[in-house]
């Protein structure tokens, strides 16, 4: 057993301590969004209590403190991702906005009719729709790496999908619907061997495992803060400096300029060129606090404990009759998706809620995955390091309750 002091950790998360319909809350919807520790809540509240001001523009004390904290958070993200410099870190609303930024500023200018964008069958809609929209606009083709019954990528024909027409490969590191951990490092190596740039969607990876952009050697890496214990509305785009330098800004406005006249605007340096308008200052500060918090626990320790949680949950659920686990990849992180025979996942979710067990029921913004398995939806339990084996037991008890009710 990994030694994390789960009870002490849980004391940091106020939302976890409540009853739902008289049952202790078991929050197992972490892939949708995570709960926030007091360290993050306090960092945000302290900013508004003590330092609130706009960044980069003021000469007064409050503005300087706000700027220092905001830029301090950028430095934390830089170290968290093992990037080379703060200039490679752009604050955005989340993974969705980061992918759209890369689609518009990096890919669109070079994409022509007949070109290809390579994604996979198990992507979140955020890593499908922006590329599809782009392809539609210029007459390019969206090419999809197929998947297998176990929910892994079928890489048997992968080399042939990387062609001279491929302008970018965009793949998720961990699938939100299935929990599959994809071999993104190897895939990146292969793409690079053919000169194809790579974006990795790390939204479901960063809460659970070390993220190292140098080791992955990806060109872009995106994630959302709210899935890793930070506030909503903040996330980051990492991009290799040489690429970000060449890219035109996506949005125009204040702070992304050096000078403006009606004849000509000179853009600001990196990363400000991509941060038009007043940013989410408190969100960035909260993200910095979340990184500090995760690092104080240890990301390797988090990964190892969550592995035990998932193995225990999978083992218990596999012993039950009338349950089909969706997503049985060899390498998985923190997600257990399943269907209970004869019961719609939405009913499963509602009955679970009445037992205090919060899970997600739906297509998880991954409709092509549902189409592959021929199901409308799954019930999905997703774990964080504050979850306990007892909460897994509550999940299994709730499955039995559903089966009793529908017997
Ligand atoms: N990518 C993956 C794998 C996700 O799971 C999600 C959200 O669930 C996203 C992207 C989009 O994240 P956001 O909605 O925070 O932008």
PDB file of C-alpha atoms in Angstrom, residues 9-300:
ATOM      1  CA  UNK A   9      -5.427  15.095   2.750  1.00  0.00           C
ATOM      2  CA  UNK A  10      -9.216  14.882   2.931  1.00  0.00           C
ATOM      3  CA  UNK A  11      -9.286  17.484   5.690  1.00  0.00           C
ATOM      4  CA  UNK A  12      -7.929  19.956   3.111  1.00  0.00           C
ATOM      5  CA  UNK A  13     -11.007  19.498   0.889  1.00  0.00           C
ATOM      6  CA  UNK A  14     -14.086  21.128   2.475  1.00  0.00           C
ATOM      7  CA  UNK A  15     -16.601  19.883  -0.111  1.00  0.00           C
ATOM      8  CA  UNK A  16     -15.829  16.255   0.650  1.00  0.00           C
ATOM      9  CA  UNK A  17     -17.289  16.539   4.140  1.00  0.00           C
ATOM     10  CA  UNK A  18     -21.019  16.513   3.583  1.00  0.00           C
ATOM     11  CA  UNK A  19     -23.915  14.130   3.455  1.00  0.00           C
ATOM     12  CA  UNK A  20     -26.087  13.552   0.411  1.00  0.00           C
ATOM     13  CA  UNK A  21     -29.491  12.014   1.202  1.00  0.00           C
ATOM     14  CA  UNK A  22     -28.067  11.024   4.595  1.00  0.00           C
ATOM     15  CA  UNK A  23     -25.051   9.207   3.110  1.00  0.00           C
ATOM     16  CA  UNK A  24     -21.479  10.450   3.281  1.00  0.00           C
ATOM     17  CA  UNK A  25     -20.591  11.958  -0.086  1.00  0.00           C
ATOM     18  CA  UNK A  26     -18.338   9.751  -2.221  1.00  0.00           C
ATOM     19  CA  UNK A  27     -17.175  12.140  -4.929  1.00  0.00           C
ATOM     20  CA  UNK A  28     -16.173   9.977  -7.892  1.00  0.00           C
ATOM     21  CA  UNK A  29     -16.631  12.493 -10.701  1.00  0.00           C
ATOM     22  CA  UNK A  30     -13.092  13.813 -10.789  1.00  0.00           C
ATOM     23  CA  UNK A  31     -12.616  13.444 -14.539  1.00  0.00           C
ATOM     24  CA  UNK A  32     -15.375  16.052 -14.971  1.00  0.00           C
ATOM     25  CA  UNK A  33     -13.881  18.373 -12.377  1.00  0.00           C
ATOM     26  CA  UNK A  34     -11.936  17.952  -9.182  1.00  0.00           C
ATOM     27  CA  UNK A  35     -12.587  19.378  -5.718  1.00  0.00           C
ATOM     28  CA  UNK A  36     -10.399  22.203  -4.425  1.00  0.00           C
ATOM     29  CA  UNK A  37      -8.205  22.171  -1.319  1.00  0.00           C
ATOM     30  CA  UNK A  38      -8.298  25.076   1.169  1.00  0.00           C
ATOM     31  CA  UNK A  39      -4.813  26.013  -0.005  1.00  0.00           C
ATOM     32  CA  UNK A  40      -6.269  26.856  -3.436  1.00  0.00           C
ATOM     33  CA  UNK A  41      -9.432  28.455  -2.070  1.00  0.00           C
ATOM     34  CA  UNK A  42      -7.347  30.602   0.296  1.00  0.00           C
ATOM     35  CA  UNK A  43      -4.901  31.636  -2.429  1.00  0.00           C
ATOM     36  CA  UNK A  44      -7.805  32.930  -4.522  1.00  0.00           C
ATOM     37  CA  UNK A  45      -9.547  34.573  -1.551  1.00  0.00           C
ATOM     38  CA  UNK A  46      -6.295  36.150  -0.317  1.00  0.00           C
ATOM     39  CA  UNK A  47      -5.690  37.646  -3.729  1.00  0.00           C
ATOM     40  CA  UNK A  48      -9.095  39.331  -3.686  1.00  0.00           C
ATOM     41  CA  UNK A  49      -8.734  40.348  -0.014  1.00  0.00           C
ATOM     42  CA  UNK A  50      -5.247  41.778  -0.214  1.00  0.00           C
ATOM     43  CA  UNK A  51      -3.800  42.263  -3.684  1.00  0.00           C
ATOM     44  CA  UNK A  52      -6.628  42.679  -6.169  1.00  0.00           C
ATOM     45  CA  UNK A  53      -5.510  44.808  -9.122  1.00  0.00           C
ATOM     46  CA  UNK A  54      -4.974  44.386 -12.832  1.00  0.00           C
ATOM     47  CA  UNK A  55      -1.663  42.954 -13.986  1.00  0.00           C
ATOM     48  CA  UNK A  56       1.175  44.350 -16.123  1.00  0.00           C
ATOM     49  CA  UNK A  57      -0.250  47.846 -16.414  1.00  0.00           C
ATOM     50  CA  UNK A  58      -0.044  49.489 -13.027  1.00  0.00           C
ATOM     51  CA  UNK A  59       2.805  51.209 -11.272  1.00  0.00           C
ATOM     52  CA  UNK A  60       1.131  50.988  -7.886  1.00  0.00           C
ATOM     53  CA  UNK A  61       1.885  48.404  -5.226  1.00  0.00           C
ATOM     54  CA  UNK A  62      -1.240  46.304  -5.632  1.00  0.00           C
ATOM     55  CA  UNK A  63      -0.718  45.948  -9.360  1.00  0.00           C
ATOM     56  CA  UNK A  64       2.881  44.959  -8.838  1.00  0.00           C
ATOM     57  CA  UNK A  65       1.895  42.335  -6.277  1.00  0.00           C
ATOM     58  CA  UNK A  66      -0.834  40.995  -8.578  1.00  0.00           C
ATOM     59  CA  UNK A  67       1.650  40.855 -11.467  1.00  0.00           C
ATOM     60  CA  UNK A  68       4.259  39.098  -9.333  1.00  0.00           C
ATOM     61  CA  UNK A  69       1.739  36.470  -8.220  1.00  0.00           C
ATOM     62  CA  UNK A  70       0.378  35.977 -11.739  1.00  0.00           C
ATOM     63  CA  UNK A  71       3.850  35.621 -13.250  1.00  0.00           C
ATOM     64  CA  UNK A  72       4.894  33.493 -10.292  1.00  0.00           C
ATOM     65  CA  UNK A  73       2.091  31.098 -11.195  1.00  0.00           C
ATOM     66  CA  UNK A  74       3.397  30.959 -14.765  1.00  0.00           C
ATOM     67  CA  UNK A  75       6.826  29.979 -13.465  1.00  0.00           C
ATOM     68  CA  UNK A  76       5.191  27.192 -11.429  1.00  0.00           C
ATOM     69  CA  UNK A  77       3.402  25.864 -14.531  1.00  0.00           C
ATOM     70  CA  UNK A  78       6.695  26.015 -16.414  1.00  0.00           C
ATOM     71  CA  UNK A  79       8.447  23.888 -13.777  1.00  0.00           C
ATOM     72  CA  UNK A  80       5.422  21.581 -13.435  1.00  0.00           C
ATOM     73  CA  UNK A  81       5.594  20.761 -17.151  1.00  0.00           C
ATOM     74  CA  UNK A  82       9.404  20.806 -17.217  1.00  0.00           C
ATOM     75  CA  UNK A  83       9.305  23.449 -19.964  1.00  0.00           C
ATOM     76  CA  UNK A  84      12.383  25.483 -20.851  1.00  0.00           C
ATOM     77  CA  UNK A  85      11.081  28.963 -20.128  1.00  0.00           C
ATOM     78  CA  UNK A  86       8.069  30.893 -18.851  1.00  0.00           C
ATOM     79  CA  UNK A  87       7.675  32.306 -22.351  1.00  0.00           C
ATOM     80  CA  UNK A  88       6.491  28.890 -23.483  1.00  0.00           C
ATOM     81  CA  UNK A  89       3.514  28.983 -21.086  1.00  0.00           C
ATOM     82  CA  UNK A  90       0.353  30.764 -22.246  1.00  0.00           C
ATOM     83  CA  UNK A  91      -2.523  31.093 -19.806  1.00  0.00           C
ATOM     84  CA  UNK A  92      -5.857  30.176 -21.388  1.00  0.00           C
ATOM     85  CA  UNK A  93      -9.348  29.252 -20.192  1.00  0.00           C
ATOM     86  CA  UNK A  94      -8.598  25.559 -20.391  1.00  0.00           C
ATOM     87  CA  UNK A  95      -7.686  22.705 -22.691  1.00  0.00           C
ATOM     88  CA  UNK A  96     -10.490  23.597 -25.108  1.00  0.00           C
ATOM     89  CA  UNK A  97      -9.273  27.137 -25.626  1.00  0.00           C
ATOM     90  CA  UNK A  98      -5.660  25.991 -25.957  1.00  0.00           C
ATOM     91  CA  UNK A  99      -6.543  23.532 -28.731  1.00  0.00           C
ATOM     92  CA  UNK A 100      -8.560  26.184 -30.561  1.00  0.00           C
ATOM     93  CA  UNK A 101      -5.626  28.588 -30.260  1.00  0.00           C
ATOM     94  CA  UNK A 102      -3.229  26.099 -31.851  1.00  0.00           C
ATOM     95  CA  UNK A 103      -5.782  25.218 -34.530  1.00  0.00           C
ATOM     96  CA  UNK A 104      -6.216  28.873 -35.509  1.00  0.00           C
ATOM     97  CA  UNK A 105      -2.764  30.317 -35.018  1.00  0.00           C
ATOM     98  CA  UNK A 106      -0.518  27.409 -35.916  1.00  0.00           C
ATOM     99  CA  UNK A 107      -2.360  25.026 -38.207  1.00  0.00           C
ATOM    100  CA  UNK A 108      -4.819  27.191 -40.084  1.00  0.00           C
ATOM    101  CA  UNK A 109      -2.266  29.386 -41.881  1.00  0.00           C
ATOM    102  CA  UNK A 110      -0.537  26.330 -43.373  1.00  0.00           C
ATOM    103  CA  UNK A 111      -3.544  24.057 -43.960  1.00  0.00           C
ATOM    104  CA  UNK A 112      -4.627  23.613 -47.577  1.00  0.00           C
ATOM    105  CA  UNK A 113      -7.320  21.602 -49.311  1.00  0.00           C
ATOM    106  CA  UNK A 114      -6.293  17.946 -49.362  1.00  0.00           C
ATOM    107  CA  UNK A 115      -4.061  18.237 -46.260  1.00  0.00           C
ATOM    108  CA  UNK A 116      -4.736  16.065 -43.225  1.00  0.00           C
ATOM    109  CA  UNK A 117      -5.118  16.472 -39.485  1.00  0.00           C
ATOM    110  CA  UNK A 118      -4.522  13.286 -37.499  1.00  0.00           C
ATOM    111  CA  UNK A 119      -6.427  12.619 -34.277  1.00  0.00           C
ATOM    112  CA  UNK A 120      -7.637   9.403 -32.628  1.00  0.00           C
ATOM    113  CA  UNK A 121     -10.973   7.676 -32.138  1.00  0.00           C
ATOM    114  CA  UNK A 122     -10.847   8.112 -28.371  1.00  0.00           C
ATOM    115  CA  UNK A 123     -10.510  11.900 -28.205  1.00  0.00           C
ATOM    116  CA  UNK A 124     -12.673  14.232 -26.161  1.00  0.00           C
ATOM    117  CA  UNK A 125     -14.848  16.473 -28.361  1.00  0.00           C
ATOM    118  CA  UNK A 126     -12.471  19.328 -27.490  1.00  0.00           C
ATOM    119  CA  UNK A 127      -9.802  17.552 -29.516  1.00  0.00           C
ATOM    120  CA  UNK A 128     -12.128  16.649 -32.389  1.00  0.00           C
ATOM    121  CA  UNK A 129     -14.442  19.539 -33.162  1.00  0.00           C
ATOM    122  CA  UNK A 130     -11.877  22.379 -33.500  1.00  0.00           C
ATOM    123  CA  UNK A 131      -9.961  20.266 -36.039  1.00  0.00           C
ATOM    124  CA  UNK A 132     -13.123  19.270 -37.851  1.00  0.00           C
ATOM    125  CA  UNK A 133     -14.196  22.911 -38.117  1.00  0.00           C
ATOM    126  CA  UNK A 134     -10.780  23.827 -39.481  1.00  0.00           C
ATOM    127  CA  UNK A 135     -10.771  20.975 -41.996  1.00  0.00           C
ATOM    128  CA  UNK A 136     -14.260  21.982 -43.172  1.00  0.00           C
ATOM    129  CA  UNK A 137     -13.128  25.562 -43.690  1.00  0.00           C
ATOM    130  CA  UNK A 138     -10.248  24.695 -46.028  1.00  0.00           C
ATOM    131  CA  UNK A 139     -11.278  21.339 -47.474  1.00  0.00           C
ATOM    132  CA  UNK A 140      -8.729  19.342 -45.464  1.00  0.00           C
ATOM    133  CA  UNK A 141      -9.351  15.838 -44.142  1.00  0.00           C
ATOM    134  CA  UNK A 142      -9.701  14.668 -40.552  1.00  0.00           C
ATOM    135  CA  UNK A 143      -7.914  11.323 -40.266  1.00  0.00           C
ATOM    136  CA  UNK A 144      -8.639   9.133 -37.267  1.00  0.00           C
ATOM    137  CA  UNK A 145      -6.394   6.546 -35.616  1.00  0.00           C
ATOM    138  CA  UNK A 146      -8.733   3.604 -34.975  1.00  0.00           C
ATOM    139  CA  UNK A 147      -9.367   1.950 -31.603  1.00  0.00           C
ATOM    140  CA  UNK A 148      -9.683  -1.600 -30.338  1.00  0.00           C
ATOM    141  CA  UNK A 149     -12.324  -3.392 -28.255  1.00  0.00           C
ATOM    142  CA  UNK A 150     -10.232  -2.837 -25.148  1.00  0.00           C
ATOM    143  CA  UNK A 151     -10.306   0.916 -25.736  1.00  0.00           C
ATOM    144  CA  UNK A 152      -6.679   1.198 -26.803  1.00  0.00           C
ATOM    145  CA  UNK A 153      -5.426   2.863 -29.947  1.00  0.00           C
ATOM    146  CA  UNK A 154      -5.027   0.424 -32.803  1.00  0.00           C
ATOM    147  CA  UNK A 155      -1.555   1.407 -33.934  1.00  0.00           C
ATOM    148  CA  UNK A 156      -1.103  -1.439 -36.419  1.00  0.00           C
ATOM    149  CA  UNK A 157      -1.477   0.945 -39.364  1.00  0.00           C
ATOM    150  CA  UNK A 158      -0.158   4.015 -37.573  1.00  0.00           C
ATOM    151  CA  UNK A 159       2.936   4.530 -39.716  1.00  0.00           C
ATOM    152  CA  UNK A 160       0.793   4.718 -42.838  1.00  0.00           C
ATOM    153  CA  UNK A 161      -1.431   7.394 -41.282  1.00  0.00           C
ATOM    154  CA  UNK A 162       1.556   9.706 -40.906  1.00  0.00           C
ATOM    155  CA  UNK A 163       1.919  11.122 -44.398  1.00  0.00           C
ATOM    156  CA  UNK A 164       3.371  14.122 -46.152  1.00  0.00           C
ATOM    157  CA  UNK A 165      -0.143  15.592 -46.039  1.00  0.00           C
ATOM    158  CA  UNK A 166      -0.391  15.402 -42.225  1.00  0.00           C
ATOM    159  CA  UNK A 167      -0.044  18.923 -40.853  1.00  0.00           C
ATOM    160  CA  UNK A 168      -0.483  18.048 -37.180  1.00  0.00           C
ATOM    161  CA  UNK A 169      -1.140  15.046 -34.956  1.00  0.00           C
ATOM    162  CA  UNK A 170      -3.320  15.896 -31.937  1.00  0.00           C
ATOM    163  CA  UNK A 171      -3.837  13.119 -29.387  1.00  0.00           C
ATOM    164  CA  UNK A 172      -4.879  12.769 -25.786  1.00  0.00           C
ATOM    165  CA  UNK A 173      -2.470  11.379 -23.227  1.00  0.00           C
ATOM    166  CA  UNK A 174      -5.288   9.816 -21.193  1.00  0.00           C
ATOM    167  CA  UNK A 175      -8.831   9.166 -22.402  1.00  0.00           C
ATOM    168  CA  UNK A 176     -11.524  10.768 -20.258  1.00  0.00           C
ATOM    169  CA  UNK A 177     -14.183   8.236 -21.247  1.00  0.00           C
ATOM    170  CA  UNK A 178     -12.093   5.078 -20.858  1.00  0.00           C
ATOM    171  CA  UNK A 179      -9.017   5.952 -18.821  1.00  0.00           C
ATOM    172  CA  UNK A 180      -6.672   4.554 -21.482  1.00  0.00           C
ATOM    173  CA  UNK A 181      -3.124   5.865 -21.223  1.00  0.00           C
ATOM    174  CA  UNK A 182      -1.857   6.305 -24.772  1.00  0.00           C
ATOM    175  CA  UNK A 183       1.784   5.739 -25.804  1.00  0.00           C
ATOM    176  CA  UNK A 184       2.130   9.404 -26.753  1.00  0.00           C
ATOM    177  CA  UNK A 185       5.909   9.528 -26.437  1.00  0.00           C
ATOM    178  CA  UNK A 186       6.406   6.787 -28.993  1.00  0.00           C
ATOM    179  CA  UNK A 187       3.707   8.299 -31.235  1.00  0.00           C
ATOM    180  CA  UNK A 188       5.389  11.703 -31.026  1.00  0.00           C
ATOM    181  CA  UNK A 189       8.744  10.197 -31.990  1.00  0.00           C
ATOM    182  CA  UNK A 190       7.189   8.572 -35.045  1.00  0.00           C
ATOM    183  CA  UNK A 191       5.375  11.741 -36.077  1.00  0.00           C
ATOM    184  CA  UNK A 192       8.537  13.800 -35.678  1.00  0.00           C
ATOM    185  CA  UNK A 193      10.487  11.317 -37.768  1.00  0.00           C
ATOM    186  CA  UNK A 194       8.227  12.421 -40.603  1.00  0.00           C
ATOM    187  CA  UNK A 195       8.408  16.105 -39.687  1.00  0.00           C
ATOM    188  CA  UNK A 196       4.864  16.237 -38.276  1.00  0.00           C
ATOM    189  CA  UNK A 197       4.237  18.526 -35.290  1.00  0.00           C
ATOM    190  CA  UNK A 198       2.395  17.083 -32.287  1.00  0.00           C
ATOM    191  CA  UNK A 199      -0.141  18.441 -29.810  1.00  0.00           C
ATOM    192  CA  UNK A 200      -0.820  16.410 -26.680  1.00  0.00           C
ATOM    193  CA  UNK A 201      -4.056  16.920 -24.780  1.00  0.00           C
ATOM    194  CA  UNK A 202      -2.987  16.409 -21.195  1.00  0.00           C
ATOM    195  CA  UNK A 203      -6.328  17.358 -19.588  1.00  0.00           C
ATOM    196  CA  UNK A 204      -6.793  13.918 -18.020  1.00  0.00           C
ATOM    197  CA  UNK A 205      -3.102  13.264 -17.464  1.00  0.00           C
ATOM    198  CA  UNK A 206      -1.902  16.175 -15.327  1.00  0.00           C
ATOM    199  CA  UNK A 207      -4.025  15.279 -12.264  1.00  0.00           C
ATOM    200  CA  UNK A 208      -2.651  11.758 -12.219  1.00  0.00           C
ATOM    201  CA  UNK A 209       0.898  11.470 -13.514  1.00  0.00           C
ATOM    202  CA  UNK A 210       4.015  13.540 -14.099  1.00  0.00           C
ATOM    203  CA  UNK A 211       3.787  15.683 -17.230  1.00  0.00           C
ATOM    204  CA  UNK A 212       7.160  16.315 -18.826  1.00  0.00           C
ATOM    205  CA  UNK A 213       7.094  18.148 -22.120  1.00  0.00           C
ATOM    206  CA  UNK A 214      10.835  17.705 -22.573  1.00  0.00           C
ATOM    207  CA  UNK A 215      10.621  13.981 -22.160  1.00  0.00           C
ATOM    208  CA  UNK A 216       7.591  13.765 -24.467  1.00  0.00           C
ATOM    209  CA  UNK A 217       9.235  16.228 -26.864  1.00  0.00           C
ATOM    210  CA  UNK A 218       5.764  17.365 -27.958  1.00  0.00           C
ATOM    211  CA  UNK A 219       5.375  20.686 -29.749  1.00  0.00           C
ATOM    212  CA  UNK A 220       2.246  21.684 -27.821  1.00  0.00           C
ATOM    213  CA  UNK A 221       0.758  20.444 -24.564  1.00  0.00           C
ATOM    214  CA  UNK A 222      -2.580  21.599 -23.183  1.00  0.00           C
ATOM    215  CA  UNK A 223      -4.447  21.168 -19.910  1.00  0.00           C
ATOM    216  CA  UNK A 224      -7.214  22.613 -17.729  1.00  0.00           C
ATOM    217  CA  UNK A 225      -6.662  23.699 -14.139  1.00  0.00           C
ATOM    218  CA  UNK A 226     -10.049  22.638 -12.816  1.00  0.00           C
ATOM    219  CA  UNK A 227      -9.337  18.935 -13.302  1.00  0.00           C
ATOM    220  CA  UNK A 228      -6.198  19.275 -11.173  1.00  0.00           C
ATOM    221  CA  UNK A 229      -7.633  20.935  -8.060  1.00  0.00           C
ATOM    222  CA  UNK A 230      -7.392  24.519  -9.376  1.00  0.00           C
ATOM    223  CA  UNK A 231     -10.283  26.891 -10.177  1.00  0.00           C
ATOM    224  CA  UNK A 232     -12.359  26.708 -13.331  1.00  0.00           C
ATOM    225  CA  UNK A 233     -11.612  29.078 -16.215  1.00  0.00           C
ATOM    226  CA  UNK A 234      -7.834  28.682 -16.145  1.00  0.00           C
ATOM    227  CA  UNK A 235      -5.516  26.338 -17.982  1.00  0.00           C
ATOM    228  CA  UNK A 236      -2.318  26.464 -19.938  1.00  0.00           C
ATOM    229  CA  UNK A 237      -0.916  25.966 -23.381  1.00  0.00           C
ATOM    230  CA  UNK A 238       2.715  24.931 -23.594  1.00  0.00           C
ATOM    231  CA  UNK A 239       4.323  25.493 -26.975  1.00  0.00           C
ATOM    232  CA  UNK A 240       7.924  25.221 -28.105  1.00  0.00           C
ATOM    233  CA  UNK A 241       9.252  28.747 -28.195  1.00  0.00           C
ATOM    234  CA  UNK A 242      10.377  28.638 -31.824  1.00  0.00           C
ATOM    235  CA  UNK A 243       6.844  27.688 -32.893  1.00  0.00           C
ATOM    236  CA  UNK A 244       5.050  30.198 -30.659  1.00  0.00           C
ATOM    237  CA  UNK A 245       7.394  32.885 -31.960  1.00  0.00           C
ATOM    238  CA  UNK A 246       6.335  32.229 -35.526  1.00  0.00           C
ATOM    239  CA  UNK A 247       2.618  32.069 -34.779  1.00  0.00           C
ATOM    240  CA  UNK A 248       0.356  35.092 -35.209  1.00  0.00           C
ATOM    241  CA  UNK A 249      -1.825  36.065 -32.237  1.00  0.00           C
ATOM    242  CA  UNK A 250      -5.261  34.481 -32.090  1.00  0.00           C
ATOM    243  CA  UNK A 251      -7.191  37.239 -30.336  1.00  0.00           C
ATOM    244  CA  UNK A 252      -6.441  40.942 -30.412  1.00  0.00           C
ATOM    245  CA  UNK A 253      -6.850  43.455 -27.607  1.00  0.00           C
ATOM    246  CA  UNK A 254      -5.092  44.978 -24.649  1.00  0.00           C
ATOM    247  CA  UNK A 255      -1.862  43.554 -23.240  1.00  0.00           C
ATOM    248  CA  UNK A 256      -0.964  41.619 -26.388  1.00  0.00           C
ATOM    249  CA  UNK A 257       0.565  44.681 -28.048  1.00  0.00           C
ATOM    250  CA  UNK A 258       3.717  46.772 -27.780  1.00  0.00           C
ATOM    251  CA  UNK A 259       2.326  49.696 -29.743  1.00  0.00           C
ATOM    252  CA  UNK A 260      -0.856  50.482 -31.630  1.00  0.00           C
ATOM    253  CA  UNK A 261      -1.605  53.043 -34.281  1.00  0.00           C
ATOM    254  CA  UNK A 262      -4.293  52.992 -36.958  1.00  0.00           C
ATOM    255  CA  UNK A 263      -1.600  52.179 -39.480  1.00  0.00           C
ATOM    256  CA  UNK A 264       0.143  49.364 -37.637  1.00  0.00           C
ATOM    257  CA  UNK A 265       0.129  47.329 -34.454  1.00  0.00           C
ATOM    258  CA  UNK A 266       3.272  45.794 -33.060  1.00  0.00           C
ATOM    259  CA  UNK A 267       2.619  42.673 -31.055  1.00  0.00           C
ATOM    260  CA  UNK A 268       3.958  41.989 -27.605  1.00  0.00           C
ATOM    261  CA  UNK A 269       6.610  39.397 -26.804  1.00  0.00           C
ATOM    262  CA  UNK A 270       5.823  35.847 -25.759  1.00  0.00           C
ATOM    263  CA  UNK A 271       3.710  34.771 -23.996  1.00  0.00           C
ATOM    264  CA  UNK A 272       1.719  38.028 -23.789  1.00  0.00           C
ATOM    265  CA  UNK A 273       1.129  38.023 -27.532  1.00  0.00           C
ATOM    266  CA  UNK A 274      -1.414  35.255 -26.870  1.00  0.00           C
ATOM    267  CA  UNK A 275      -3.040  36.750 -23.770  1.00  0.00           C
ATOM    268  CA  UNK A 276      -5.333  39.474 -25.076  1.00  0.00           C
ATOM    269  CA  UNK A 277      -7.377  41.326 -22.473  1.00  0.00           C
ATOM    270  CA  UNK A 278      -7.420  41.051 -18.706  1.00  0.00           C
ATOM    271  CA  UNK A 279      -6.518  37.477 -17.866  1.00  0.00           C
ATOM    272  CA  UNK A 280      -7.937  35.215 -15.172  1.00  0.00           C
ATOM    273  CA  UNK A 281      -5.501  36.489 -12.555  1.00  0.00           C
ATOM    274  CA  UNK A 282      -7.003  34.789  -9.521  1.00  0.00           C
ATOM    275  CA  UNK A 283      -7.432  31.572 -11.498  1.00  0.00           C
ATOM    276  CA  UNK A 284      -3.744  31.529 -12.414  1.00  0.00           C
ATOM    277  CA  UNK A 285      -2.813  32.144  -8.776  1.00  0.00           C
ATOM    278  CA  UNK A 286      -5.134  29.285  -7.769  1.00  0.00           C
ATOM    279  CA  UNK A 287      -3.494  27.067 -10.380  1.00  0.00           C
ATOM    280  CA  UNK A 288      -0.096  27.869  -8.926  1.00  0.00           C
ATOM    281  CA  UNK A 289      -1.397  26.920  -5.473  1.00  0.00           C
ATOM    282  CA  UNK A 290      -2.814  23.647  -6.851  1.00  0.00           C
ATOM    283  CA  UNK A 291       0.575  22.792  -8.347  1.00  0.00           C
ATOM    284  CA  UNK A 292       2.250  23.504  -5.001  1.00  0.00           C
ATOM    285  CA  UNK A 293      -0.329  21.306  -3.318  1.00  0.00           C
ATOM    286  CA  UNK A 294       0.113  18.359  -5.689  1.00  0.00           C
ATOM    287  CA  UNK A 295       3.879  18.645  -5.458  1.00  0.00           C
ATOM    288  CA  UNK A 296       3.731  18.680  -1.656  1.00  0.00           C
ATOM    289  CA  UNK A 297       2.018  15.286  -1.812  1.00  0.00           C
ATOM    290  CA  UNK A 298       4.238  14.029  -4.623  1.00  0.00           C
ATOM    291  CA  UNK A 299       2.953  13.261  -8.108  1.00  0.00           C
ATOM    292  CA  UNK A 300       4.546   9.818  -8.193  1.00  0.00           C
TER     293      UNK A 300
END
